[in-house]
Amino acid sequence: MRGDIPSGSKISEPDLARSYKVSRGPLREAIRRLEGLHLVARVPHVGARVVTLNAIQLFEIYQVREALEGMAARLACRNMSDNEIAELKNLLDDHEDSIAQSDGREYFQHGGDFDFHYRIIQGSKNQRLIELLCSELYHLIRMYRFRSSQILSRPQTALNEHRQICLAIERRDEELSELLMRRHISTAQQHIEQQFKTEGE
Amino acid sequence: MRGDIPSGSKISEPDLARSYKVSRGPLREAIRRLEGLHLVARVPHVGARVVTLNAIQLFEIYQVREALEGMAARLACRNMSDNEIAELKNLLDDHEDSIAQSDGREYFQHGGDFDFHYRIIQGSKNQRLIELLCSELYHLIRMYRFRSSQILSRPQTALNEHRQICLAIERRDEELSELLMRRHISTAQQHIEQQFKTEGE
DNA sequence: ATTCAAAATATTGTCGACAATCTAAAATTT
DNA sequence: AAATTTTAGATTGTCGACAATATTTTGAAT
């Protein structure tokens, strides 16, 4: 998860066991867990490799993310307390300051973007949705972000979109908040696609 | 997955290892995989239990399912071939016959309902979406269906809804097909909720 | 009789070793 | 010289045993 082991590299059980100072038994159990999280792929009798995300897989993840986070925004309208919404607004004000200070470059890098999404996901109060997005998909997206050092810095635009979503949630407008969240993620997806194309040249 | 081990029962590693004629090592690795699928829950130093779905958890799963299958229907509009859509229509005709023959009781039991949903999910051509719905969530929903012997038999209504969805896909109407699919699942969810209430009395 | 403490039991966590399988390297054949 | 077969090496899969931890039972004290 930290990215210490490069994406795509083969995992040698004896080597890893030595480096972590554990026996192969617990290590294999751990690998099986990572397999469940789709972070390593395992071929019987051949070995385990750290998964690599190609453009298509990232594309697919973003489609899933759009559906799930859209639902999260809808449920957040239903289930976030007035207090939680007030705190969400405070967070956005902090982000505003942070962008003004750092000239906007560090918004995505310091998890500011994820902070916002994280709160709304939590606000859905749907435990399964939370686990799916925050534990399972997040690691995969994060893995990609490690590689391409987030060039998609469009902090002011993103912040504006965040504010719109926040407003819709404040008004408890389920339809609108879902729509805006889906568009927001869809836009991010398109930016990544663009990036992949220019990268390929 | 077959339901041999009752939901909620504790899993004894030595017992299971004996009954499957394997050592505890591979068994533990298998349990870790099931843990990843959320089919067993594990507490350190205490043991593993087959998960039980309460009403809330099932409710949450259906919310996730609504979001994901709605997206699947949308993507199916984009990615299903004309041929695949024609086959989908044939499937619905078969279902029609099956319902007429068996007086409609066996539609859900024999996986007819799932057949339809399965094809649309596959039609999305999104591998991650397919895996999430068909491999991960399906087992959980199936686990519940084992317990309550599917009382929600409203076969004719469901079939009609399926036909409407199919029509929307045929017309490549992404908006409508997603909407109809979400309503279809939302309706099923409400039926289950109803059932839980009457069950609790 | 009830409650708390301590010992006994059972279960989980970990390890090192051996067997089965795959990958590569070397040797033989064409 | 190239290709195929064979052999050697490494890696994965499996096992039984031991240590650490939790649960249950037993006993004693209130």
mmCIF file of C-alpha atoms in Angstrom, chain A residues 41-122:
data_model
loop_
_atom_site.group_PDB
_atom_site.id
_atom_site.type_symbol
_atom_site.label_atom_id
_atom_site.label_comp_id
_atom_site.label_asym_id
_atom_site.label_seq_id
_atom_site.Cartn_x
_atom_site.Cartn_y
_atom_site.Cartn_z
ATOM 1 C CA ALA A 41 -2.777 -11.241 -8.473
ATOM 2 C CA ARG A 42 -1.809 -14.815 -7.908
ATOM 3 C CA VAL A 43 -1.283 -17.625 -10.386
ATOM 4 C CA PRO A 44 -1.171 -21.142 -8.913
ATOM 5 C CA HIS A 45 2.342 -22.600 -8.817
ATOM 6 C CA VAL A 46 3.713 -19.535 -10.517
ATOM 7 C CA GLY A 47 3.538 -16.829 -7.907
ATOM 8 C CA ALA A 48 2.052 -13.516 -6.890
ATOM 9 C CA ARG A 49 2.600 -10.177 -8.593
ATOM 10 C CA VAL A 50 1.654 -6.685 -7.527
ATOM 11 C CA VAL A 51 -1.150 -5.675 -9.856
ATOM 12 C CA THR A 52 -0.618 -2.959 -12.428
ATOM 13 C CA LEU A 53 -3.443 -0.724 -13.517
ATOM 14 C CA ASN A 54 -3.650 -0.025 -17.205
ATOM 15 C CA ALA A 55 -5.795 2.726 -18.658
ATOM 16 C CA ILE A 56 -8.781 0.440 -19.161
ATOM 17 C CA GLN A 57 -8.814 -0.812 -15.592
ATOM 18 C CA LEU A 58 -8.581 2.698 -14.199
ATOM 19 C CA PHE A 59 -11.395 3.690 -16.524
ATOM 20 C CA GLU A 60 -13.523 0.862 -15.176
ATOM 21 C CA ILE A 61 -12.790 1.788 -11.586
ATOM 22 C CA TYR A 62 -13.909 5.339 -12.236
ATOM 23 C CA GLN A 63 -17.201 4.121 -13.691
ATOM 24 C CA VAL A 64 -17.801 2.097 -10.542
ATOM 25 C CA ARG A 65 -16.726 5.016 -8.431
ATOM 26 C CA GLU A 66 -19.150 7.324 -10.225
ATOM 27 C CA ALA A 67 -22.047 4.996 -9.457
ATOM 28 C CA LEU A 68 -21.089 4.434 -5.829
ATOM 29 C CA GLU A 69 -20.116 7.966 -4.901
ATOM 30 C CA GLY A 70 -23.228 9.245 -6.623
ATOM 31 C CA MET A 71 -25.235 7.002 -4.339
ATOM 32 C CA ALA A 72 -23.124 8.126 -1.393
ATOM 33 C CA ALA A 73 -23.992 11.762 -2.098
ATOM 34 C CA ARG A 74 -27.675 10.853 -2.310
ATOM 35 C CA LEU A 75 -27.560 9.008 0.989
ATOM 36 C CA ALA A 76 -25.548 11.797 2.581
ATOM 37 C CA CYS A 77 -28.540 14.087 1.957
ATOM 38 C CA ARG A 78 -30.662 11.678 3.902
ATOM 39 C CA ASN A 79 -28.298 10.796 6.709
ATOM 40 C CA MET A 80 -25.825 13.569 7.463
ATOM 41 C CA SER A 81 -26.641 15.629 10.509
ATOM 42 C CA ASP A 82 -26.843 19.411 10.277
ATOM 43 C CA ASN A 83 -23.721 19.459 12.387
ATOM 44 C CA GLU A 84 -21.800 17.247 10.009
ATOM 45 C CA ILE A 85 -22.823 19.412 7.082
ATOM 46 C CA ALA A 86 -21.616 22.509 8.921
ATOM 47 C CA GLU A 87 -18.258 20.823 9.456
ATOM 48 C CA LEU A 88 -18.126 19.916 5.795
ATOM 49 C CA LYS A 89 -18.540 23.604 4.955
ATOM 50 C CA ASN A 90 -15.715 24.460 7.330
ATOM 51 C CA LEU A 91 -13.526 21.934 5.578
ATOM 52 C CA LEU A 92 -14.177 23.635 2.266
ATOM 53 C CA ASP A 93 -13.258 26.997 3.761
ATOM 54 C CA ASP A 94 -9.974 25.482 4.942
ATOM 55 C CA HIS A 95 -9.408 24.161 1.463
ATOM 56 C CA GLU A 96 -10.031 27.620 0.062
ATOM 57 C CA ASP A 97 -7.309 29.045 2.306
ATOM 58 C CA SER A 98 -4.960 26.193 1.514
ATOM 59 C CA ILE A 99 -5.341 26.790 -2.196
ATOM 60 C CA ALA A 100 -4.809 30.529 -1.850
ATOM 61 C CA GLN A 101 -1.662 29.946 0.173
ATOM 62 C CA SER A 102 0.046 27.293 -1.903
ATOM 63 C CA ASP A 103 -1.058 28.702 -5.214
ATOM 64 C CA GLY A 104 -3.292 25.669 -5.557
ATOM 65 C CA ARG A 105 -0.764 23.049 -6.450
ATOM 66 C CA GLU A 106 -0.955 20.984 -3.336
ATOM 67 C CA TYR A 107 -4.677 20.465 -3.084
ATOM 68 C CA PHE A 108 -4.796 16.999 -4.499
ATOM 69 C CA GLN A 109 -1.406 15.933 -3.240
ATOM 70 C CA HIS A 110 -2.219 16.469 0.411
ATOM 71 C CA GLY A 111 -5.432 14.517 0.213
ATOM 72 C CA GLY A 112 -7.629 17.587 0.282
ATOM 73 C CA ASP A 113 -9.701 16.201 -2.541
ATOM 74 C CA PHE A 114 -10.029 12.869 -0.858
ATOM 75 C CA ASP A 115 -10.940 14.528 2.445
ATOM 76 C CA PHE A 116 -14.064 15.953 0.916
ATOM 77 C CA HIS A 117 -15.085 12.756 -0.790
ATOM 78 C CA TYR A 118 -14.235 10.790 2.335
ATOM 79 C CA ARG A 119 -16.607 12.842 4.476
ATOM 80 C CA ILE A 120 -19.496 12.452 2.100
ATOM 81 C CA ILE A 121 -18.922 8.724 1.850
ATOM 82 C CA GLN A 122 -18.909 8.517 5.633
#
